[in-house]
mmCIF file of C-alpha atoms and ligand atoms in Angstrom:
data_model
loop_
_atom_site.group_PDB
_atom_site.id
_atom_site.type_symbol
_atom_site.label_atom_id
_atom_site.label_comp_id
_atom_site.label_asym_id
_atom_site.label_seq_id
_atom_site.Cartn_x
_atom_site.Cartn_y
_atom_site.Cartn_z
ATOM 1 C CA MET A 1 -15.596 -13.217 -124.579
ATOM 2 C CA ALA A 2 -13.243 -10.626 -125.981
ATOM 3 C CA THR A 3 -10.198 -11.804 -124.118
ATOM 4 C CA GLN A 4 -8.099 -12.865 -127.110
ATOM 5 C CA LYS A 5 -4.644 -11.373 -127.441
ATOM 6 C CA SER A 6 -5.550 -9.751 -130.731
ATOM 7 C CA VAL A 7 -8.011 -7.269 -129.199
ATOM 8 C CA ILE A 8 -5.724 -6.096 -126.378
ATOM 9 C CA ASP A 9 -3.302 -3.533 -127.723
ATOM 10 C CA LYS A 10 -0.992 -0.909 -126.251
ATOM 11 C CA SER A 11 -3.802 1.612 -125.777
ATOM 12 C CA GLY A 12 -5.333 -0.636 -123.086
ATOM 13 C CA LEU A 13 -5.561 0.499 -119.456
ATOM 14 C CA TRP A 14 -4.454 -2.035 -116.856
ATOM 15 C CA GLY A 15 -5.715 -1.773 -113.289
ATOM 16 C CA ILE A 16 -5.510 -3.853 -110.127
ATOM 17 C CA ASP A 17 -7.743 -3.560 -107.066
ATOM 18 C CA MET A 18 -6.053 -4.863 -103.910
ATOM 19 C CA GLY A 19 -8.973 -5.611 -101.634
ATOM 20 C CA GLY A 20 -8.866 -7.234 -98.210
ATOM 21 C CA THR A 21 -10.250 -10.497 -99.596
ATOM 22 C CA LYS A 22 -9.465 -10.425 -103.336
ATOM 23 C CA ILE A 23 -6.950 -8.982 -105.769
ATOM 24 C CA GLU A 24 -8.649 -8.236 -109.054
ATOM 25 C CA GLY A 25 -7.119 -7.284 -112.395
ATOM 26 C CA ILE A 26 -8.800 -5.566 -115.329
ATOM 27 C CA ILE A 27 -7.762 -4.493 -118.826
ATOM 28 C CA LEU A 28 -9.908 -1.802 -120.456
ATOM 29 C CA LYS A 29 -9.746 -1.258 -124.204
ATOM 30 C CA SER A 30 -8.718 2.413 -123.941
ATOM 31 C CA ALA A 31 -9.356 5.603 -121.951
ATOM 32 C CA LYS A 32 -11.983 6.676 -124.490
ATOM 33 C CA GLU A 33 -13.591 3.239 -124.843
ATOM 34 C CA PRO A 34 -13.403 1.586 -121.423
ATOM 35 C CA GLU A 35 -14.731 -1.748 -122.619
ATOM 36 C CA VAL A 36 -13.613 -4.683 -120.438
ATOM 37 C CA LEU A 37 -11.237 -6.953 -122.368
ATOM 38 C CA PHE A 38 -9.981 -8.943 -119.404
ATOM 39 C CA ARG A 39 -11.059 -9.349 -115.810
ATOM 40 C CA ASP A 40 -10.087 -11.948 -113.225
ATOM 41 C CA ARG A 41 -9.224 -12.258 -109.548
ATOM 42 C CA VAL A 42 -7.321 -14.270 -106.952
ATOM 43 C CA PRO A 43 -7.797 -14.339 -103.153
ATOM 44 C CA THR A 44 -5.620 -11.831 -101.233
ATOM 45 C CA GLU A 45 -4.956 -14.212 -98.314
ATOM 46 C CA ALA A 46 -3.729 -11.185 -96.379
ATOM 47 C CA ASP A 47 -3.235 -13.257 -93.216
ATOM 48 C CA LYS A 48 -0.275 -14.981 -94.921
ATOM 49 C CA GLY A 49 1.652 -11.714 -94.780
ATOM 50 C CA TYR A 50 3.088 -9.036 -97.023
ATOM 51 C CA PRO A 51 5.416 -11.165 -99.250
ATOM 52 C CA HIS A 52 2.480 -13.468 -99.985
ATOM 53 C CA ILE A 53 0.277 -10.501 -100.996
ATOM 54 C CA LEU A 54 2.979 -9.360 -103.444
ATOM 55 C CA GLY A 55 3.087 -12.899 -104.849
ATOM 56 C CA GLN A 56 -0.692 -12.846 -105.355
ATOM 57 C CA VAL A 57 -0.393 -9.548 -107.255
ATOM 58 C CA GLU A 58 2.290 -11.106 -109.448
ATOM 59 C CA LYS A 59 -0.073 -14.016 -110.123
ATOM 60 C CA VAL A 60 -2.795 -11.645 -111.370
ATOM 61 C CA VAL A 61 -0.330 -9.684 -113.521
ATOM 62 C CA ASN A 62 0.886 -12.944 -115.080
ATOM 63 C CA MET A 63 -2.714 -13.867 -115.928
ATOM 64 C CA MET A 64 -3.159 -10.464 -117.589
ATOM 65 C CA LYS A 65 0.156 -10.800 -119.399
ATOM 66 C CA LYS A 66 -0.904 -14.190 -120.726
ATOM 67 C CA ALA A 67 -4.188 -12.781 -122.038
ATOM 68 C CA ALA A 68 -2.563 -9.732 -123.651
ATOM 69 C CA GLY A 69 0.660 -11.279 -124.889
ATOM 70 C CA PHE A 70 2.677 -8.349 -123.509
ATOM 71 C CA ILE A 71 3.261 -6.282 -120.395
ATOM 72 C CA PRO A 72 2.442 -2.549 -120.371
ATOM 73 C CA ALA A 73 4.718 0.279 -119.212
ATOM 74 C CA GLN A 74 2.466 1.022 -116.237
ATOM 75 C CA ILE A 75 -0.404 -0.347 -114.142
ATOM 76 C CA GLY A 76 -2.772 1.492 -111.785
ATOM 77 C CA PHE A 77 -3.393 0.146 -108.277
ATOM 78 C CA ALA A 78 -6.280 0.742 -105.888
ATOM 79 C CA THR A 79 -5.265 -0.025 -102.312
ATOM 80 C CA PRO A 80 -7.162 0.014 -99.014
ATOM 81 C CA GLY A 81 -4.677 2.535 -97.578
ATOM 82 C CA ILE A 82 -2.513 5.424 -98.671
ATOM 83 C CA LEU A 83 0.969 5.599 -100.133
ATOM 84 C CA ASP A 84 2.855 8.297 -98.217
ATOM 85 C CA PRO A 85 4.274 10.372 -101.090
ATOM 86 C CA LYS A 86 7.283 11.515 -99.046
ATOM 87 C CA LEU A 87 8.287 8.275 -97.336
ATOM 88 C CA GLY A 88 7.137 5.871 -100.063
ATOM 89 C CA LEU A 89 5.541 3.664 -97.399
ATOM 90 C CA MET A 90 1.946 2.482 -97.083
ATOM 91 C CA LYS A 91 -0.148 3.829 -94.217
ATOM 92 C CA ASN A 92 -3.733 3.687 -92.905
ATOM 93 C CA CYS A 93 -4.435 0.271 -94.536
ATOM 94 C CA ASN A 94 -7.006 -1.961 -92.875
ATOM 95 C CA SER A 95 -5.053 -4.920 -94.328
ATOM 96 C CA VAL A 96 -2.424 -4.144 -91.715
ATOM 97 C CA ALA A 97 0.238 -6.355 -93.348
ATOM 98 C CA MET A 98 0.703 -3.582 -95.936
ATOM 99 C CA ASN A 99 1.290 -0.745 -93.438
ATOM 100 C CA GLY A 100 4.857 0.539 -93.280
ATOM 101 C CA GLN A 101 5.822 -1.361 -96.445
ATOM 102 C CA PRO A 102 7.451 0.268 -99.519
ATOM 103 C CA MET A 103 4.791 -1.349 -101.682
ATOM 104 C CA LYS A 104 5.170 0.853 -104.774
ATOM 105 C CA ALA A 105 8.929 0.258 -104.953
ATOM 106 C CA ASP A 106 8.547 -3.455 -104.197
ATOM 107 C CA LEU A 107 5.885 -3.958 -106.865
ATOM 108 C CA GLU A 108 7.790 -1.951 -109.485
ATOM 109 C CA LYS A 109 10.859 -4.094 -108.852
ATOM 110 C CA LEU A 110 8.904 -7.348 -108.832
ATOM 111 C CA LEU A 111 6.860 -6.590 -111.963
ATOM 112 C CA GLY A 112 9.419 -4.564 -113.905
ATOM 113 C CA LEU A 113 7.058 -1.669 -114.667
ATOM 114 C CA LYS A 114 5.869 1.654 -113.292
ATOM 115 C CA ILE A 115 2.844 1.712 -111.009
ATOM 116 C CA GLU A 116 0.408 4.416 -109.936
ATOM 117 C CA ILE A 117 -1.230 3.939 -106.530
ATOM 118 C CA ALA A 118 -4.305 5.626 -105.084
ATOM 119 C CA ASN A 119 -6.583 4.587 -102.270
ATOM 120 C CA ASP A 120 -9.891 2.894 -102.913
ATOM 121 C CA ALA A 121 -11.991 6.015 -102.213
ATOM 122 C CA ASP A 122 -9.973 7.975 -104.800
ATOM 123 C CA CYS A 123 -10.462 5.122 -107.268
ATOM 124 C CA PHE A 124 -14.187 4.999 -106.480
ATOM 125 C CA ALA A 125 -14.513 8.734 -107.255
ATOM 126 C CA LEU A 126 -12.450 8.379 -110.410
ATOM 127 C CA ALA A 127 -14.397 5.379 -111.718
ATOM 128 C CA GLU A 128 -17.806 6.964 -111.091
ATOM 129 C CA THR A 129 -16.573 10.145 -112.802
ATOM 130 C CA ARG A 130 -15.077 8.556 -115.887
ATOM 131 C CA HIS A 131 -17.403 5.573 -116.352
ATOM 132 C CA GLY A 132 -20.261 5.741 -113.853
ATOM 133 C CA VAL A 133 -23.023 8.031 -112.666
ATOM 134 C CA VAL A 134 -21.169 11.319 -113.222
ATOM 135 C CA LYS A 135 -20.357 10.495 -116.834
ATOM 136 C CA GLU A 136 -23.962 9.457 -117.397
ATOM 137 C CA GLN A 137 -25.829 12.245 -115.579
ATOM 138 C CA PHE A 138 -23.344 15.127 -115.169
ATOM 139 C CA PRO A 139 -20.948 14.891 -118.123
ATOM 140 C CA ASP A 140 -19.874 18.542 -117.690
ATOM 141 C CA ALA A 141 -18.889 18.158 -114.022
ATOM 142 C CA ARG A 142 -15.273 19.211 -113.437
ATOM 143 C CA VAL A 143 -14.985 18.730 -109.667
ATOM 144 C CA VAL A 144 -16.354 15.519 -108.179
ATOM 145 C CA PHE A 145 -16.266 14.341 -104.575
ATOM 146 C CA GLY A 146 -16.746 10.610 -103.967
ATOM 147 C CA ILE A 147 -17.810 9.507 -100.498
ATOM 148 C CA ILE A 148 -17.589 6.000 -99.126
ATOM 149 C CA MET A 149 -19.744 5.504 -96.042
ATOM 150 C CA GLY A 150 -19.677 1.938 -94.811
ATOM 151 C CA THR A 151 -17.520 0.170 -92.233
ATOM 152 C CA GLY A 152 -15.295 3.233 -92.464
ATOM 153 C CA VAL A 153 -15.796 6.685 -93.936
ATOM 154 C CA GLY A 154 -13.530 7.931 -96.712
ATOM 155 C CA GLY A 155 -13.541 10.202 -99.695
ATOM 156 C CA GLY A 156 -11.790 11.067 -102.916
ATOM 157 C CA ILE A 157 -11.506 14.178 -105.063
ATOM 158 C CA VAL A 158 -11.465 14.160 -108.863
ATOM 159 C CA VAL A 159 -10.743 17.295 -110.877
ATOM 160 C CA ASP A 160 -10.953 17.281 -114.669
ATOM 161 C CA GLY A 161 -10.973 13.476 -114.699
ATOM 162 C CA ARG A 162 -7.857 13.035 -112.522
ATOM 163 C CA ALA A 163 -7.686 11.894 -108.890
ATOM 164 C CA ILE A 164 -6.169 14.472 -106.537
ATOM 165 C CA VAL A 165 -3.978 12.547 -104.105
ATOM 166 C CA GLY A 166 -2.506 15.523 -102.206
ATOM 167 C CA LEU A 167 0.848 16.548 -100.747
ATOM 168 C CA GLN A 168 0.629 13.954 -97.964
ATOM 169 C CA GLY A 169 -1.620 11.480 -99.752
ATOM 170 C CA ILE A 170 -4.619 12.368 -97.588
ATOM 171 C CA ALA A 171 -6.716 14.571 -99.910
ATOM 172 C CA GLY A 172 -10.409 13.839 -99.401
ATOM 173 C CA GLU A 173 -9.980 11.987 -96.085
ATOM 174 C CA TRP A 174 -12.922 13.713 -94.438
ATOM 175 C CA GLY A 175 -13.753 10.559 -92.391
ATOM 176 C CA HIS A 176 -11.189 11.720 -89.836
ATOM 177 C CA ASN A 177 -12.331 15.329 -89.634
ATOM 178 C CA PHE A 178 -13.689 16.161 -86.218
ATOM 179 C CA LEU A 179 -17.480 15.891 -86.114
ATOM 180 C CA ASP A 180 -18.766 15.322 -82.576
ATOM 181 C CA GLU A 181 -17.200 14.365 -79.248
ATOM 182 C CA SER A 182 -19.932 11.756 -78.658
ATOM 183 C CA GLY A 183 -18.233 9.551 -81.291
ATOM 184 C CA GLY A 184 -15.462 8.784 -78.809
ATOM 185 C CA PRO A 185 -11.841 7.778 -79.480
ATOM 186 C CA CYS A 186 -10.814 6.688 -82.986
ATOM 187 C CA TYR A 187 -8.059 4.294 -84.106
ATOM 188 C CA CYS A 188 -6.369 7.284 -85.754
ATOM 189 C CA GLY A 189 -5.499 8.666 -82.319
ATOM 190 C CA LYS A 190 -8.064 11.458 -82.371
ATOM 191 C CA SER A 191 -11.584 11.589 -81.019
ATOM 192 C CA GLY A 192 -15.045 12.329 -82.413
ATOM 193 C CA CYS A 193 -14.079 11.671 -86.061
ATOM 194 C CA VAL A 194 -16.824 11.604 -88.736
ATOM 195 C CA GLU A 195 -16.155 7.848 -89.009
ATOM 196 C CA LYS A 196 -16.889 7.382 -85.292
ATOM 197 C CA VAL A 197 -20.287 9.048 -85.664
ATOM 198 C CA ILE A 198 -21.821 8.022 -89.016
ATOM 199 C CA SER A 199 -20.115 4.789 -90.139
ATOM 200 C CA GLY A 200 -22.124 1.538 -89.978
ATOM 201 C CA PRO A 201 -20.354 0.276 -86.829
ATOM 202 C CA ALA A 202 -20.749 3.705 -85.159
ATOM 203 C CA LEU A 203 -24.524 3.677 -85.749
ATOM 204 C CA GLU A 204 -24.795 0.085 -84.546
ATOM 205 C CA LYS A 205 -22.844 1.007 -81.424
ATOM 206 C CA TYR A 206 -25.099 3.987 -80.749
ATOM 207 C CA TYR A 207 -28.196 1.761 -81.012
ATOM 208 C CA PHE A 208 -26.584 -0.842 -78.730
ATOM 209 C CA ASN A 209 -25.651 1.753 -76.112
ATOM 210 C CA GLU A 210 -29.229 3.046 -76.057
ATOM 211 C CA THR A 211 -31.032 -0.316 -75.989
ATOM 212 C CA GLY A 212 -28.564 -3.030 -74.921
ATOM 213 C CA ASN A 213 -29.524 -4.885 -78.129
ATOM 214 C CA LYS A 214 -26.967 -5.692 -80.795
ATOM 215 C CA LYS A 215 -28.489 -5.317 -84.251
ATOM 216 C CA PRO A 216 -26.995 -5.007 -87.730
ATOM 217 C CA LEU A 217 -27.535 -1.628 -89.394
ATOM 218 C CA LYS A 218 -29.966 -2.980 -91.985
ATOM 219 C CA ASP A 219 -32.298 -4.167 -89.204
ATOM 220 C CA ILE A 220 -32.069 -0.799 -87.458
ATOM 221 C CA VAL A 221 -32.932 0.937 -90.761
ATOM 222 C CA ALA A 222 -35.901 -1.408 -91.306
ATOM 223 C CA LEU A 223 -37.175 -0.863 -87.736
ATOM 224 C CA ALA A 224 -36.906 2.897 -88.182
ATOM 225 C CA GLU A 225 -38.742 2.760 -91.502
ATOM 226 C CA SER A 226 -41.619 0.758 -90.050
ATOM 227 C CA LYS A 227 -41.782 3.254 -87.139
ATOM 228 C CA VAL A 228 -42.012 0.522 -84.508
ATOM 229 C CA ASP A 229 -38.797 1.287 -82.657
ATOM 230 C CA PRO A 230 -38.235 4.841 -81.362
ATOM 231 C CA THR A 231 -34.531 4.169 -80.704
ATOM 232 C CA ALA A 232 -34.033 2.987 -84.294
ATOM 233 C CA GLN A 233 -35.728 6.206 -85.432
ATOM 234 C CA LYS A 234 -33.480 8.197 -83.101
ATOM 235 C CA THR A 235 -30.434 6.460 -84.612
ATOM 236 C CA MET A 236 -31.540 7.498 -88.105
ATOM 237 C CA ILE A 237 -32.234 11.076 -86.975
ATOM 238 C CA ARG A 238 -28.727 11.138 -85.545
ATOM 239 C CA LEU A 239 -27.329 9.884 -88.869
ATOM 240 C CA VAL A 240 -29.243 12.487 -90.875
ATOM 241 C CA GLU A 241 -28.235 15.352 -88.588
ATOM 242 C CA PHE A 242 -24.530 14.475 -88.558
ATOM 243 C CA PHE A 243 -24.508 13.596 -92.271
ATOM 244 C CA GLY A 244 -25.558 17.207 -92.967
ATOM 245 C CA LYS A 245 -22.996 18.617 -90.565
ATOM 246 C CA GLY A 246 -20.187 16.425 -91.915
ATOM 247 C CA VAL A 247 -20.873 16.849 -95.631
ATOM 248 C CA SER A 248 -21.431 20.630 -95.313
ATOM 249 C CA VAL A 249 -17.707 20.935 -94.524
ATOM 250 C CA ILE A 250 -16.821 19.266 -97.845
ATOM 251 C CA ILE A 251 -19.144 21.610 -99.743
ATOM 252 C CA ASN A 252 -17.925 24.734 -97.949
ATOM 253 C CA ILE A 253 -14.315 23.934 -98.834
ATOM 254 C CA LEU A 254 -14.542 22.350 -102.276
ATOM 255 C CA ASP A 255 -18.044 23.214 -103.573
ATOM 256 C CA PRO A 256 -17.936 20.231 -105.959
ATOM 257 C CA ASP A 257 -20.169 19.970 -109.044
ATOM 258 C CA VAL A 258 -21.502 16.625 -107.788
ATOM 259 C CA ILE A 259 -21.108 14.285 -104.803
ATOM 260 C CA VAL A 260 -21.410 10.506 -105.240
ATOM 261 C CA ILE A 261 -22.106 8.404 -102.151
ATOM 262 C CA GLY A 262 -21.144 4.734 -102.016
ATOM 263 C CA GLY A 263 -20.925 2.143 -99.245
ATOM 264 C CA GLY A 264 -23.555 0.404 -97.134
ATOM 265 C CA VAL A 265 -24.580 3.514 -95.165
ATOM 266 C CA GLY A 266 -24.665 5.530 -98.415
ATOM 267 C CA ASN A 267 -27.481 3.253 -99.532
ATOM 268 C CA ILE A 268 -29.947 4.472 -96.893
ATOM 269 C CA ASP A 269 -32.854 6.268 -98.626
ATOM 270 C CA LEU A 270 -33.287 8.800 -95.843
ATOM 271 C CA LEU A 271 -29.993 10.493 -96.776
ATOM 272 C CA TYR A 272 -31.468 11.558 -100.119
ATOM 273 C CA ASP A 273 -34.424 13.433 -98.644
ATOM 274 C CA ARG A 274 -34.051 14.332 -94.954
ATOM 275 C CA GLY A 275 -30.272 14.101 -95.288
ATOM 276 C CA LEU A 276 -30.410 16.841 -97.895
ATOM 277 C CA ASP A 277 -32.585 18.993 -95.605
ATOM 278 C CA SER A 278 -29.941 18.667 -92.916
ATOM 279 C CA LEU A 279 -27.172 19.490 -95.391
ATOM 280 C CA ARG A 280 -29.087 22.540 -96.596
ATOM 281 C CA LYS A 281 -29.267 23.715 -92.979
ATOM 282 C CA TYR A 282 -25.495 23.546 -92.443
ATOM 283 C CA VAL A 283 -24.001 24.581 -95.773
ATOM 284 C CA PHE A 284 -22.812 28.200 -96.075
ATOM 285 C CA ASN A 285 -25.446 29.149 -98.615
ATOM 286 C CA ASN A 286 -29.150 29.977 -98.689
ATOM 287 C CA ARG A 287 -29.875 26.971 -100.901
ATOM 288 C CA LEU A 288 -28.308 23.646 -101.901
ATOM 289 C CA ASP A 289 -27.592 23.129 -105.593
ATOM 290 C CA THR A 290 -25.089 20.278 -105.172
ATOM 291 C CA PRO A 291 -26.429 17.040 -106.691
ATOM 292 C CA ILE A 292 -25.976 14.158 -104.213
ATOM 293 C CA VAL A 293 -26.225 10.881 -106.119
ATOM 294 C CA ARG A 294 -25.811 7.142 -105.773
ATOM 295 C CA PRO A 295 -23.050 5.302 -107.675
ATOM 296 C CA LEU A 296 -23.597 3.015 -110.659
ATOM 297 C CA LEU A 297 -20.604 0.698 -110.619
ATOM 298 C CA GLY A 298 -21.017 -1.071 -107.263
ATOM 299 C CA ASP A 299 -18.089 -3.332 -106.374
ATOM 300 C CA SER A 300 -16.473 -2.691 -109.757
ATOM 301 C CA ALA A 301 -15.546 0.921 -108.989
ATOM 302 C CA GLY A 302 -12.209 0.054 -107.361
ATOM 303 C CA VAL A 303 -10.801 -1.898 -110.264
ATOM 304 C CA PHE A 304 -12.107 0.530 -112.943
ATOM 305 C CA GLY A 305 -10.704 3.463 -110.972
ATOM 306 C CA ALA A 306 -7.325 1.721 -110.731
ATOM 307 C CA ALA A 307 -7.228 1.398 -114.527
ATOM 308 C CA PHE A 308 -8.192 5.066 -115.003
ATOM 309 C CA LEU A 309 -5.170 6.098 -112.892
ATOM 310 C CA VAL A 310 -2.991 5.330 -115.926
ATOM 311 C CA GLY A 311 -5.070 6.748 -118.740
HETATM 312 ZN ZN1 ZN B 401 -10.171 9.113 -86.808
#
């Protein structure tokens, strides 16, 4: 393993992914050669509260420092929520202990270096652009939209290899655009959000409301594929229809060169054939040129994206 001090030099990119269950650190050789020189993780233990989470981050940074023999001037961070650029406080995190906390300032003070923060959907888009499917299949793409469709629905915008965070930190947050009233109230205070219609839990809830049976999404998908359960098929038709409606808004506004779809719902095959038909129907054009592709990096996208924030 190439984790000796000698191979980690000042051109390395350091990134940390603060997930709900683990905090992972990575050191890449350089922006041009993103070879992994160091990678390790500790549990987040988010239930022990905010000061404990900061301590766990410090633990990871110390492990990285030990491997490298030095500390860099800056580290990139992927977080489950958003840093409010005006207030300097975290918001919209599902690890609720982080919400309302001045995490950037606290971490900079604790670690004695500068940090760049972006949310995990931004980091996903950035990682797939710089090191994943976009780099491999669409190397000339300038504008990339990364979608995460899973337990929640999020998104990130990358332009010319940089994540666009936005004036209020919410660029790309299409999961809370209005989609359909049938989705019902959302935790964000609004109603009928994209996330309430096409996330995994939203589809499971729809199936449950129709049948009285609680089933995980993967079972509903399998039942629909084997054509033995009309309600499962109806749930998938609903997904396909609203996927087209929801994603057409992204294309009409941004018209990206490529869209990458990650997350558990993003894995459903139907999105890449009938989903595209639905999208074609709703987009403001007489055809659909936008490539809609699956990611390559899997769970690694967050930590790679964090590192690319600083290089
Ligand atoms: Zn919402």
